[in-house]
Short mmCIF file of C-alpha atoms in Angstrom, two decimals:
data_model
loop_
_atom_site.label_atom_id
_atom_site.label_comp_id
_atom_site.label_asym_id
_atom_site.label_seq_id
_atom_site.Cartn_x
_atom_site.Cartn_y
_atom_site.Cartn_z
CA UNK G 14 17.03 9.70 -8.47
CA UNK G 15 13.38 9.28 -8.96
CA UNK G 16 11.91 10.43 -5.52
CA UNK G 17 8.46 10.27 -5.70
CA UNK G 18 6.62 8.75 -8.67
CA UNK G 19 3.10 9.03 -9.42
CA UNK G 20 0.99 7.14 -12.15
CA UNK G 21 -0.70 7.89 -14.15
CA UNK G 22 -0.26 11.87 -14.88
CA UNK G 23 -3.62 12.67 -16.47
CA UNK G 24 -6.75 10.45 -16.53
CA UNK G 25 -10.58 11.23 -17.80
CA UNK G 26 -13.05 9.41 -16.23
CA UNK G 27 -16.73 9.05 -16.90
CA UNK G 28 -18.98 9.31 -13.97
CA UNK G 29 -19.10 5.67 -12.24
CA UNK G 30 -15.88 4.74 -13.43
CA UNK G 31 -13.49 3.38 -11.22
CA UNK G 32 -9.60 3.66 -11.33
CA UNK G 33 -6.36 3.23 -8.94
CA UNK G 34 -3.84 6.02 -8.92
CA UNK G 35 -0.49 4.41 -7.87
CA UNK G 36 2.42 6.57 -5.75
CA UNK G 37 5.94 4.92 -5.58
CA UNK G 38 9.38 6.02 -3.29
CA UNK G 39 12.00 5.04 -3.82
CA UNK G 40 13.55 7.29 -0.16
CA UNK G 41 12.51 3.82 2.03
CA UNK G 42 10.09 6.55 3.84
CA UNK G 43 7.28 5.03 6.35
CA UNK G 44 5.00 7.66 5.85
CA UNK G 45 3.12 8.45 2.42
CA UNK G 46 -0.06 11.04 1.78
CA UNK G 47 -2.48 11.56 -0.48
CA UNK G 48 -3.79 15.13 -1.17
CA UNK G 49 -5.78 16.64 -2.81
CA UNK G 50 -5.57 20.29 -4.76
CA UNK G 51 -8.50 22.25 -5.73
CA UNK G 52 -8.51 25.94 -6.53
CA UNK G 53 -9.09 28.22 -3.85
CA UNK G 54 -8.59 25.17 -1.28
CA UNK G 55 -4.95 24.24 -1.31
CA UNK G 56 -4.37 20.49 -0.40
CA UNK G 57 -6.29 18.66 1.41
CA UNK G 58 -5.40 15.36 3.09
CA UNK G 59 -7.43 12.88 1.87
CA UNK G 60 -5.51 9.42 3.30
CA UNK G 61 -1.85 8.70 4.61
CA UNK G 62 -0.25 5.85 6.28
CA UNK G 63 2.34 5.50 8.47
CA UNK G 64 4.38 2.26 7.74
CA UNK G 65 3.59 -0.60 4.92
CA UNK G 66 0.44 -2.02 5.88
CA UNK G 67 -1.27 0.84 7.88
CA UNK G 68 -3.76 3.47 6.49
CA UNK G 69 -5.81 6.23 8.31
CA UNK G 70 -8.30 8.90 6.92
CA UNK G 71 -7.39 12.72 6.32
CA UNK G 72 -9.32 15.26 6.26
CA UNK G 73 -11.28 14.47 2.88
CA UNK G 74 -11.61 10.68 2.95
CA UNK G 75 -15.40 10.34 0.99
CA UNK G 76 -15.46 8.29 -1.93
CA UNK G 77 -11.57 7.18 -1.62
CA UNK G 78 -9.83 4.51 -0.39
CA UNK G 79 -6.51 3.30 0.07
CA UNK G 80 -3.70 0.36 0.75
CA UNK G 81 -0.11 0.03 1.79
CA UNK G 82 0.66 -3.19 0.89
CA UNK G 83 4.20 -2.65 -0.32
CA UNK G 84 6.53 -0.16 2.11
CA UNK G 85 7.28 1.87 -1.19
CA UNK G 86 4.00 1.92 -2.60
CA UNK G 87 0.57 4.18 -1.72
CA UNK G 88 -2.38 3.12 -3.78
CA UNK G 89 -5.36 5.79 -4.11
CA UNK G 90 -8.66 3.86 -5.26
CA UNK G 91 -12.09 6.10 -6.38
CA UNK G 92 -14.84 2.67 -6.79
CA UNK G 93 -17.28 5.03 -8.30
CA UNK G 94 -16.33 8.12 -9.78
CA UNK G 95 -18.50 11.67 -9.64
CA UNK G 96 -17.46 14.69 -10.86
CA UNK G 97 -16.54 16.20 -7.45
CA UNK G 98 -13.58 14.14 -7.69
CA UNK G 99 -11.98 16.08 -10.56
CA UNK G 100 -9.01 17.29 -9.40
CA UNK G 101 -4.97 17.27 -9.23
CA UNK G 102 -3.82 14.77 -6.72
CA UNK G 103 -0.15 14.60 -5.64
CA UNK G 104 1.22 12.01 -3.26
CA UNK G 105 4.39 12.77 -0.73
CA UNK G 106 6.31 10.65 1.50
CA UNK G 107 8.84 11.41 4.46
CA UNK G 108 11.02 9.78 6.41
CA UNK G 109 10.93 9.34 10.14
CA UNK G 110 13.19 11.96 11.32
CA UNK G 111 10.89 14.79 13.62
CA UNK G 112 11.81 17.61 11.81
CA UNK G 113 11.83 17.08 7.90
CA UNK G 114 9.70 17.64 4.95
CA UNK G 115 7.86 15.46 3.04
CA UNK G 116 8.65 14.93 -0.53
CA UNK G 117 6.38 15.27 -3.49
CA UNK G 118 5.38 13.67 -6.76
CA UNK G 119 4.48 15.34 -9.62
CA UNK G 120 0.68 15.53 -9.56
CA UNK G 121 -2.25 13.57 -11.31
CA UNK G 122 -4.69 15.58 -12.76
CA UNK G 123 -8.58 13.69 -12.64
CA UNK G 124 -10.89 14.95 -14.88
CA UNK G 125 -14.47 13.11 -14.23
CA UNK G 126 -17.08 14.27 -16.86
CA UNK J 164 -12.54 24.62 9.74
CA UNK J 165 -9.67 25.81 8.22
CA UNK J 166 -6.88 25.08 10.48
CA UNK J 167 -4.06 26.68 8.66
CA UNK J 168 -5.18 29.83 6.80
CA UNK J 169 -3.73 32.39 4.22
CA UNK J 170 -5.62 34.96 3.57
CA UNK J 171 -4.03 36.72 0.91
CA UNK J 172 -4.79 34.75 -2.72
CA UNK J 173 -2.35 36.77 -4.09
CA UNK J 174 0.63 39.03 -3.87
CA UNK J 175 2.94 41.28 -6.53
CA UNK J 176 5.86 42.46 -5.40
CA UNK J 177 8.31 44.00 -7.79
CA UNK J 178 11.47 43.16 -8.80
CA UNK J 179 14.79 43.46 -5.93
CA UNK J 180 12.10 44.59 -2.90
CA UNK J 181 10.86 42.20 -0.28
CA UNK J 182 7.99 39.75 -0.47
CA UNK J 183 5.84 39.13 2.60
CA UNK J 184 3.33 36.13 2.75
CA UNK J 185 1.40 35.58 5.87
CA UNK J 186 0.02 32.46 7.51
CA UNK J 187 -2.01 31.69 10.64
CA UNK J 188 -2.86 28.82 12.23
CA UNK J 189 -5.33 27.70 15.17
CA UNK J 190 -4.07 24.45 16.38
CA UNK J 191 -1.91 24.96 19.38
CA UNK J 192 -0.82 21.29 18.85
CA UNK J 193 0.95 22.43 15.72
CA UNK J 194 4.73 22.59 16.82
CA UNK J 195 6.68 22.40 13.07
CA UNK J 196 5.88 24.74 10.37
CA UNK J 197 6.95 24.49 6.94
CA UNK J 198 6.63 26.55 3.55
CA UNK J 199 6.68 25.40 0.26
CA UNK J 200 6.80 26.42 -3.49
CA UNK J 201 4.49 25.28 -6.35
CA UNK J 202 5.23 25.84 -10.23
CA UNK J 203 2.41 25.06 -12.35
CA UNK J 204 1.85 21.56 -13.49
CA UNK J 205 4.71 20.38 -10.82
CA UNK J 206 4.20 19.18 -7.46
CA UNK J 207 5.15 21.57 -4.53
CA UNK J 208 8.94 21.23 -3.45
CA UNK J 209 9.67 22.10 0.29
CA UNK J 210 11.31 25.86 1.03
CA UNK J 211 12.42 26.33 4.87
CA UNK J 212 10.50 25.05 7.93
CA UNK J 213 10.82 26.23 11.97
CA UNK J 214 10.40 24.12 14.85
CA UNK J 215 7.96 25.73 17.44
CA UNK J 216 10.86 25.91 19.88
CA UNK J 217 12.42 29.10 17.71
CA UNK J 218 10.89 32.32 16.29
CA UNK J 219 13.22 32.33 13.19
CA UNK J 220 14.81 30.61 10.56
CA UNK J 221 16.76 31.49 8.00
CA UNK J 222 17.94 29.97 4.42
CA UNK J 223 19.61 32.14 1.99
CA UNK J 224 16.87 34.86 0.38
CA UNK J 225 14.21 33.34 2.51
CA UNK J 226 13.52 33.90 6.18
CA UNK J 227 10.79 32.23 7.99
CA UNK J 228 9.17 34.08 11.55
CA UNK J 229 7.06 31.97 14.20
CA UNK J 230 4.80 34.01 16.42
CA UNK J 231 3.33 31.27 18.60
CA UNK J 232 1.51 33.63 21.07
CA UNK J 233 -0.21 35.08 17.80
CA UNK J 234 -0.26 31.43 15.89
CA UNK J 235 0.88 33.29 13.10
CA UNK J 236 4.21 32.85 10.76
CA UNK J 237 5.65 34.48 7.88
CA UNK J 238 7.82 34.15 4.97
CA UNK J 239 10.22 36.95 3.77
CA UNK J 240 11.56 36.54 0.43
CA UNK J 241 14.59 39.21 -0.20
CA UNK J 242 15.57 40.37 -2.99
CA UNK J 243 12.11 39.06 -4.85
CA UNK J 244 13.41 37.53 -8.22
CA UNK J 245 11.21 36.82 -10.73
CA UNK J 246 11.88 33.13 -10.85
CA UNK J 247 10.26 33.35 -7.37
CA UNK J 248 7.28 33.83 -8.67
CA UNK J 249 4.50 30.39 -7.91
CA UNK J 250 1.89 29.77 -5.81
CA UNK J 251 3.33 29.31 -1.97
CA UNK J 252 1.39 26.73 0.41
CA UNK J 253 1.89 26.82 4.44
CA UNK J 254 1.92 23.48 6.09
CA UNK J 255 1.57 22.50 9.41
CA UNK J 256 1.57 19.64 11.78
CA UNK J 257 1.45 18.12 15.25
CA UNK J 258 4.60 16.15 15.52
CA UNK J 259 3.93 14.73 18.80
CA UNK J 260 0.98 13.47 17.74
CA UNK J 261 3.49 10.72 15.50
CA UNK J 262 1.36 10.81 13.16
CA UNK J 263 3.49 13.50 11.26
CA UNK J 264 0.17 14.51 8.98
CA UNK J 265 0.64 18.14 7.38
CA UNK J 266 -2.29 20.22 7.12
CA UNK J 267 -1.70 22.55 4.09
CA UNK J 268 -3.20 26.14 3.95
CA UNK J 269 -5.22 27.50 0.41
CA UNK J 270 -1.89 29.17 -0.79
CA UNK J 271 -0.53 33.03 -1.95
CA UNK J 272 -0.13 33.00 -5.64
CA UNK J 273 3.01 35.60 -5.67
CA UNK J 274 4.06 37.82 -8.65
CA UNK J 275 7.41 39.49 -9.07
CA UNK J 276 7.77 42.19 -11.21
CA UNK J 277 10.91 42.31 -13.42
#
C-alpha cells in the first residue's frame, strides 16, 4: 500500500541546474499538490491540479512549473535552479469526497549550492 | 499575508497533562479545518479535521474546537504522551471554492515531557 510516492528523496543541485521531481498515487485521487516547507514558514502551495491534465498556481509558483499528464502522476519541474529553491518538498493527493484529507508523500529535500 | 497563522513556534507540555495548540485564520471562505502531525524527515500524516458547520470534534486523545465568530480553532491533546511529540501544521481551505487547495499555517513544534 504505497500511497503517495515521491522521487527522488534527496537531490543537490548546482545553481542553473535543472531537474523534475516526480509524485505518484496510487488512491486514483483527482487532486495532487505540491508544497513547499521552509523553516519558520510551514508549507506553502506552490502548484496543484485538479484532474489529469489540469494545473493551477499556489501560492509560491516562481521559478516552478508543473504537468498532469498521467491521472496518478504530478511532475514538479525547477528549469533553472537558485539557491532560494533549497528546500523539502512533499506532494499530497485527495480524493473527491468534500470532507477528507489529503494524503502525503514522504518529502524531497533540495539542496541548491 | 498569512492566511492561516500559529503563533506559538513552540510548546512543552509535560508528561499525562493537556496540550493546547492554537490556530487562527482570516479567510471567512475557509469552511473545513484540519490538523496534522509531522515527525522529522517524514511527511505530515492527517490528525482530526471539523467542518465549519460544528464547533467540535473529537477522536480519541485529540479534540479539535472551531470558533468561527473568532476564526480561531484549537487542538487539545489529553493525556500528552511523549510519542506526541512533532511539529503540528493547521490547514485550511475553501471547499466551495472546488478547488479543495489547503493553505497550511507555519506550525507548533510540541514537546512532551516524560
Amino acid at each position: 500500500n504505497a500511497g503517495v510516492t515521491q522521487t527522488p528523496k534527496f537531490r543537490v543541485l548546482k545553481t542553473g541546474q535543472s531537474m523534475t521531481l516526480l509524485c505518484a498515487q496510487d488512491m486514483n485521487h483527482e487532486y495532487m499538490y505540491w508544497y513547499r516547507q521552509d523553516p519558520g514558514m510551514g508549507l506553502r502551495l506552490i502548484h496543484y491540479s485538479v484532474g489529469e491534465g489540469t494545473t493551477a498556481k499556489g501560492e509560491v509558483p516562481d521559478g516552478y512549473n508543473v504537468s498532469r499528464l498521467k491521472k496518478q502522476n504530478f511532475l514538479l519541474g525547477l528549469e533553472s535552479a537558485a539557491p532560494s529553491q533549497t528546500s523539502v518538498y512533499f506532494c499530497a493527493s485527495r480524493g473527491t469526497a468534500m470532507n477528507t484529507e489529503a494524503f502525503f508523500g514522504q518529502g524531497t529535500r533540495l539542496t541548491v549550492v | 499575508d498569512q492566511q492561516v497563522k500559529q503563533n506559538s513556534p513552540s510548546l512543552s507540555v509535560q508528561e499525562g497533562r493537556i496540550s493546547i495548540l492554537n490556530c487562527d485564520y482570516t479567510n471567512s471562505m475557509f469552511d473545513y479545518f484540519l490538523w496534522y502531525k509531522k515527525y522529522p524527515a517524514e511527511g505530515p500524516t492527517f490528525l482530526i479535521s471539523i467542518s465549519s458547520i460544528k464547533d467540535k470534534n473529537e477522536d480519541g486523545r485529540f479534540t479539535v474546537f472551531l470558533n468561527k465568530s473568532a476564526k480561531h480553532l484549537s487542538l487539545h491533546i489529553v493525556p500528552s504522551q511523549p510519542g506526541d511529540s512533532a511539529v503540528y501544521f493547521c490547514a485550511a481551505t475553501p471547499l466551495v471554492s472546488g478547488t479543495y487547495k489547503y493553505i497550511f499555517g507555519t506550525g507548533t513544534r510540541l514537546k512532551v515531557l516524560a
